[in-house]
Coordinates of C-alpha atoms in Angstrom, one line a residue:
A1 CA 33.0 5.4 2.5
L2 CA 31.0 2.3 2.2
P3 CA 32.7 -1.1 2.3
F4 CA 32.1 -3.8 -0.4
D5 CA 30.5 -6.1 2.2
R6 CA 27.0 -4.6 2.9
S7 CA 27.1 -6.2 6.4
A8 CA 30.4 -4.5 7.4
D9 CA 30.7 -1.1 9.1
D10 CA 30.6 2.0 7.1
C11 CA 33.2 4.8 7.6
L12 CA 31.2 8.0 7.7
F13 CA 32.0 11.4 9.3
L14 CA 30.7 14.9 9.6
P15 CA 33.3 17.5 8.6
E16 CA 33.7 20.7 10.6
R17 CA 33.5 22.7 7.4
A18 CA 33.2 22.4 3.6
A19 CA 35.0 24.4 1.0
N20 CA 33.6 25.1 -2.5
R21 CA 37.0 24.9 -4.2
I22 CA 39.3 22.2 -5.4
W23 CA 41.8 21.4 -2.6
D24 CA 45.4 20.7 -3.7
M25 CA 48.8 20.5 -2.0
P26 CA 52.2 21.9 -2.9
S27 CA 54.4 19.9 -5.2
G28 CA 57.6 18.3 -4.0
A29 CA 56.2 16.0 -1.3
H30 CA 58.5 13.0 -0.7
R31 CA 57.6 9.9 -2.7
P32 CA 59.5 6.9 -1.3
A33 CA 61.1 4.2 -3.5
I34 CA 59.0 1.1 -3.8
R35 CA 60.9 -1.9 -2.5
A36 CA 58.5 -4.7 -3.3
L37 CA 55.3 -5.5 -5.2
T38 CA 53.6 -8.7 -4.1
P39 CA 50.5 -9.9 -5.9
E40 CA 47.9 -11.5 -3.7
P41 CA 46.8 -13.9 -5.1
S42 CA 49.4 -14.6 -7.8
R43 CA 48.4 -14.2 -11.5
A44 CA 48.3 -18.0 -11.9
A45 CA 46.1 -18.4 -8.8
Y46 CA 43.8 -15.6 -10.1
E47 CA 43.4 -17.3 -13.5
A48 CA 42.6 -20.6 -11.7
A49 CA 39.9 -18.8 -9.7
V50 CA 38.4 -17.4 -12.9
T51 CA 38.2 -21.0 -14.3
R52 CA 36.5 -22.2 -11.1
A53 CA 34.1 -19.3 -11.3
L54 CA 33.1 -20.2 -14.8
E55 CA 32.5 -23.8 -13.8
A56 CA 30.4 -22.7 -10.8
M57 CA 28.4 -20.3 -13.0
R58 CA 27.7 -23.1 -15.5
A59 CA 26.7 -25.4 -12.7
S60 CA 24.2 -22.8 -11.3
Q61 CA 22.3 -22.5 -14.5
G62 CA 19.8 -25.2 -13.6
G63 CA 19.1 -23.7 -10.2
A64 CA 16.5 -21.2 -9.0
E65 CA 19.1 -18.3 -9.0
P66 CA 21.6 -18.9 -11.8
V67 CA 24.7 -16.7 -11.6
D68 CA 25.2 -14.8 -14.9
K69 CA 28.2 -12.7 -13.8
V70 CA 30.7 -12.6 -11.0
V71 CA 33.5 -10.0 -10.5
L72 CA 36.7 -11.4 -9.3
S73 CA 39.5 -9.1 -8.0
R74 CA 43.1 -9.5 -6.9
S75 CA 45.3 -7.2 -4.8
L76 CA 48.8 -6.0 -5.0
K77 CA 50.8 -5.3 -1.8
V78 CA 53.2 -2.4 -2.1
Q79 CA 56.1 -2.0 0.3
G80 CA 57.9 1.4 0.3
D81 CA 61.3 2.2 1.8
G82 CA 59.6 4.9 3.9
A83 CA 56.1 6.1 4.7
I84 CA 53.8 6.3 1.6
D85 CA 52.2 9.7 1.7
P86 CA 48.5 9.4 0.7
F87 CA 48.3 13.2 0.1
A88 CA 51.1 13.0 -2.5
L89 CA 49.5 10.0 -4.1
W90 CA 46.2 11.9 -4.3
R91 CA 48.0 14.8 -5.9
D92 CA 49.8 12.6 -8.5
L93 CA 46.5 10.9 -9.5
K94 CA 45.3 14.2 -11.0
A95 CA 47.2 13.1 -14.2
D96 CA 43.9 11.5 -15.2
P97 CA 41.3 14.3 -15.5
T98 CA 38.5 11.9 -16.5
A99 CA 38.5 10.4 -13.0
A100 CA 37.1 11.7 -9.7
R101 CA 39.9 11.8 -7.0
F102 CA 39.2 10.9 -3.4
L103 CA 41.0 10.6 -0.1
T104 CA 39.3 9.6 3.1
P105 CA 40.5 8.4 6.5
L106 CA 39.5 4.9 7.6
G107 CA 40.7 5.0 11.2
E108 CA 43.8 3.8 13.0
G109 CA 45.7 0.9 11.5
Q110 CA 48.6 -1.3 12.4
G111 CA 51.2 0.4 14.6
G112 CA 49.0 3.4 15.2
A113 CA 49.4 4.8 11.6
M114 CA 46.3 6.2 10.0
R115 CA 44.6 4.1 7.3
R116 CA 43.4 6.0 4.3
L117 CA 41.6 5.2 1.1
V118 CA 42.9 7.1 -1.9
G119 CA 42.1 6.8 -5.5
A120 CA 40.8 8.2 -8.8
T121 CA 37.6 6.5 -9.9
P122 CA 36.0 6.8 -13.3
E123 CA 32.6 5.4 -12.2
L124 CA 29.7 7.4 -10.8
L125 CA 27.4 5.3 -8.7
A126 CA 24.7 7.8 -7.9
S127 CA 24.3 11.6 -7.7
K128 CA 21.3 13.7 -6.8
R129 CA 20.6 17.4 -7.4
G130 CA 17.1 18.2 -6.3
P131 CA 14.8 15.8 -8.0
A132 CA 17.4 14.8 -10.6
V133 CA 19.3 11.5 -10.2
F134 CA 22.2 10.2 -12.3
S135 CA 24.2 7.0 -12.5
H136 CA 27.0 6.2 -15.0
P137 CA 27.9 2.5 -14.7
L138 CA 31.0 1.1 -16.4
A139 CA 31.3 -2.6 -17.3
G140 CA 33.3 -4.1 -20.1
S141 CA 36.9 -3.0 -20.3
A142 CA 40.1 -3.1 -22.4
R143 CA 43.6 -1.8 -21.8
R144 CA 44.7 1.2 -23.8
S145 CA 47.8 1.3 -26.0
T146 CA 50.3 4.1 -26.5
D147 CA 50.1 3.3 -30.2
V148 CA 47.3 5.3 -31.7
V149 CA 46.2 2.7 -34.2
Q150 CA 46.3 -0.1 -31.7
D151 CA 44.5 2.0 -29.1
E152 CA 41.6 2.8 -31.6
A153 CA 41.5 -0.9 -32.5
A154 CA 41.1 -1.9 -28.8
A155 CA 38.3 0.6 -28.4
Q156 CA 36.4 -0.6 -31.4
S157 CA 36.9 -4.2 -30.5
L158 CA 35.5 -3.5 -27.0
L159 CA 32.5 -1.7 -28.5
A160 CA 31.7 -4.6 -30.8
S161 CA 32.3 -7.4 -28.2
D162 CA 29.2 -9.5 -27.5
K163 CA 30.7 -10.7 -24.3
D164 CA 31.4 -7.2 -23.0
R165 CA 28.0 -5.8 -24.1
R166 CA 26.2 -8.7 -22.3
E167 CA 28.3 -8.0 -19.2
H168 CA 27.4 -4.3 -19.4
A169 CA 23.7 -4.9 -20.0
L170 CA 23.5 -6.8 -16.7
V171 CA 24.7 -3.8 -14.8
V172 CA 22.4 -1.3 -16.5
E173 CA 19.4 -3.5 -16.1
A174 CA 20.1 -4.0 -12.4
I175 CA 20.5 -0.3 -11.7
M176 CA 17.3 0.6 -13.7
D177 CA 15.3 -2.0 -11.8
L178 CA 16.5 -0.7 -8.4
L179 CA 15.9 3.0 -9.3
A180 CA 12.5 2.5 -11.0
P181 CA 10.3 2.4 -7.8
Y182 CA 11.9 5.8 -6.7
C183 CA 11.5 7.6 -10.1
S184 CA 8.7 9.1 -12.0
D185 CA 10.9 9.2 -15.1
L186 CA 13.9 7.0 -15.8
R187 CA 15.8 6.7 -19.0
A188 CA 19.0 5.3 -20.6
P189 CA 20.4 5.0 -24.1
T190 CA 19.7 1.7 -25.9
G191 CA 23.4 0.8 -26.0
P192 CA 26.7 1.7 -24.3
A193 CA 29.2 4.3 -25.3
L194 CA 33.0 4.2 -25.1
V195 CA 34.5 5.9 -22.0
S196 CA 38.2 6.4 -21.7
T197 CA 40.6 6.9 -18.9
R198 CA 44.4 7.4 -19.2
T199 CA 45.0 3.6 -19.0
M200 CA 41.6 1.9 -19.9
W201 CA 38.7 1.8 -22.3
H202 CA 35.3 1.1 -20.8
L203 CA 31.7 0.6 -21.9
G204 CA 29.5 3.2 -20.1
T205 CA 25.8 4.1 -20.0
R206 CA 24.5 7.4 -18.5
I207 CA 21.3 6.8 -16.6
E208 CA 19.0 9.8 -15.7
G209 CA 15.9 10.0 -13.7
R210 CA 13.6 12.2 -11.6
L211 CA 12.6 11.2 -8.1
H212 CA 9.0 10.9 -7.0
R213 CA 9.8 12.4 -3.6
P214 CA 13.2 14.1 -3.7
D215 CA 12.9 15.5 -0.2
E216 CA 12.6 11.9 1.2
T217 CA 15.5 10.3 -0.6
S218 CA 19.2 11.4 -0.2
A219 CA 22.2 10.7 -2.4
A220 CA 23.6 8.5 0.4
E221 CA 20.4 6.4 0.4
L222 CA 20.6 6.0 -3.3
A223 CA 24.2 4.9 -3.1
A224 CA 23.3 2.3 -0.4
L225 CA 20.4 1.1 -2.5
L226 CA 22.6 0.5 -5.6
H227 CA 25.8 -0.7 -4.0
P228 CA 27.3 -3.0 -4.9
T229 CA 26.2 -3.1 -8.5
P230 CA 26.9 -6.0 -10.9
A231 CA 29.9 -3.9 -12.2
V232 CA 31.8 -4.8 -9.0
C233 CA 29.9 -7.8 -7.6
G234 CA 27.9 -9.7 -10.1
S235 CA 24.4 -10.9 -10.8
P236 CA 22.3 -11.9 -8.9
R237 CA 24.0 -9.8 -6.2
D238 CA 23.8 -12.1 -3.2
Q239 CA 24.8 -15.3 -5.0
A240 CA 27.7 -13.5 -6.7
A241 CA 28.9 -12.1 -3.4
E242 CA 28.9 -15.7 -1.9
M243 CA 31.0 -16.8 -4.9
I244 CA 33.4 -13.9 -4.4
H245 CA 33.8 -14.8 -0.7
A246 CA 34.6 -18.4 -1.6
L247 CA 37.0 -17.7 -4.5
E248 CA 39.0 -14.5 -3.6
G249 CA 40.4 -15.5 -0.3
Y250 CA 40.7 -12.0 1.2
D251 CA 38.6 -9.2 2.5
R252 CA 38.1 -6.4 -0.1
G253 CA 37.6 -3.8 2.7
F254 CA 36.5 -0.6 1.0
Y255 CA 37.7 -1.6 -2.5
A256 CA 34.6 -1.8 -4.8
G257 CA 32.6 0.0 -2.2
A258 CA 31.5 3.6 -2.5
V259 CA 33.0 6.9 -1.5
G260 CA 31.3 10.3 -1.7
W261 CA 29.4 13.0 0.1
T262 CA 25.8 14.1 0.9
N263 CA 24.9 17.6 2.1
A264 CA 22.2 18.8 4.5
F265 CA 19.6 18.9 1.7
G266 CA 20.2 15.3 0.6
D267 CA 22.1 16.3 -2.6
G268 CA 25.5 14.7 -3.2
A269 CA 27.6 12.4 -5.3
W270 CA 28.8 8.9 -4.6
Y271 CA 31.4 7.0 -6.7
V272 CA 32.4 3.4 -6.9
S273 CA 35.8 3.1 -5.1
L274 CA 38.0 1.8 -7.9
R275 CA 41.6 2.5 -9.1
C276 CA 42.4 2.9 -5.4
A277 CA 44.8 2.0 -2.7
E278 CA 44.5 1.6 1.1
T279 CA 47.6 3.2 2.6
C280 CA 49.0 2.7 6.1
G281 CA 52.5 3.7 7.0
D282 CA 55.1 2.3 4.6
Q283 CA 52.6 -0.1 2.9
A284 CA 49.7 0.2 0.4
R285 CA 47.4 -2.3 -0.9
L286 CA 46.0 -1.9 -4.5
Y287 CA 43.0 -3.7 -5.9
A288 CA 41.6 -4.5 -9.4
G289 CA 38.9 -6.7 -10.7
A290 CA 37.3 -8.0 -13.9
G291 CA 33.8 -9.2 -14.7
I292 CA 33.5 -12.9 -15.4
V293 CA 30.7 -14.0 -17.7
E294 CA 30.3 -16.9 -20.1
G295 CA 33.0 -16.6 -22.7
S296 CA 35.5 -15.0 -20.4
D297 CA 39.1 -16.1 -20.9
P298 CA 41.2 -16.4 -17.6
A299 CA 44.4 -14.9 -19.1
A300 CA 42.5 -12.0 -20.7
E301 CA 40.8 -11.2 -17.4
A302 CA 44.2 -11.3 -15.6
D303 CA 45.5 -8.9 -18.2
E304 CA 42.5 -6.6 -17.6
T305 CA 43.3 -6.4 -13.9
S306 CA 46.9 -5.7 -14.6
G307 CA 45.9 -2.8 -16.7
K308 CA 43.6 -1.4 -14.0
F309 CA 46.5 -1.4 -11.5
Q310 CA 48.6 0.9 -13.7
A311 CA 46.9 4.2 -12.8
V312 CA 47.8 4.0 -9.1
L313 CA 51.2 2.3 -9.8
R314 CA 52.2 5.3 -12.0
A315 CA 51.2 7.7 -9.3
L316 CA 53.4 5.7 -6.9
G317 CA 56.3 6.1 -9.4
V318 CA 56.2 2.6 -10.8
D319 CA 56.1 2.4 -14.6
E320 CA 54.3 -0.5 -16.4
A321 CA 54.8 -3.1 -13.7
S322 CA 54.2 -6.7 -14.9
V323 CA 51.7 -8.0 -12.3

């Protein structure tokens, strides 16, 4: 796993063996009752941070490096009445077949309990198979509805949204610019397509390329090159990261980082670590973010983060929490 902060330590390991099958666990693992959900920051504080971000972005427009987008996140601390089993959580996240599930150890945490990162992410950062390289960034989101008519309306509204299409274009352009020097051929559709998960609609673009020197570039190196994209940080990257540090007030850790694998031949797949939780003993911390661009509405961005919490909350046995 790669942390959000590029200067922080990675968490990488060499497994003793690899299995070419989908690992699963028996059903019936204990799922403790959730005693408390604590938003950090609160919804009101998050909306205030979005307002400050918009003001700072407008003020930057006359400078040498104007900030066009910043992604602000918030977290949700979960307290169980017993140990939260990350393996059971991983199993229960399979309810969304459109996402890639992951579970990785992060080392010893408070009280000697193992910290683990567990989630089900819909976003491919970079994959490599021989000379072929792929990325499928997602940016621009809307919460899904259980009502079929409202759900379709939300999807079409997202697809037609100028604000969300501008936000998405920043991500695609940044990834194309970074990959271009490594590729002899690089292509992407002229516009985004709708991508759905169980709880959210997203705008997505599939980027494909062929590497100049595939033997000299691994999937892990491509992930490190692209990470963090404007989908989870902003644009320009360094300036957006500084704004995030000033406004969020907490360390993202491995949220909005990357998780994946690379084999001995350099092939592999790395995903953006979204829809995830860091578990340790009887606690878990969930994260969700929203892209802020000109035209963003603080309340709507808070609603978006609330929707993104739902996938992991459901897997924890919490239905439609208002956070």
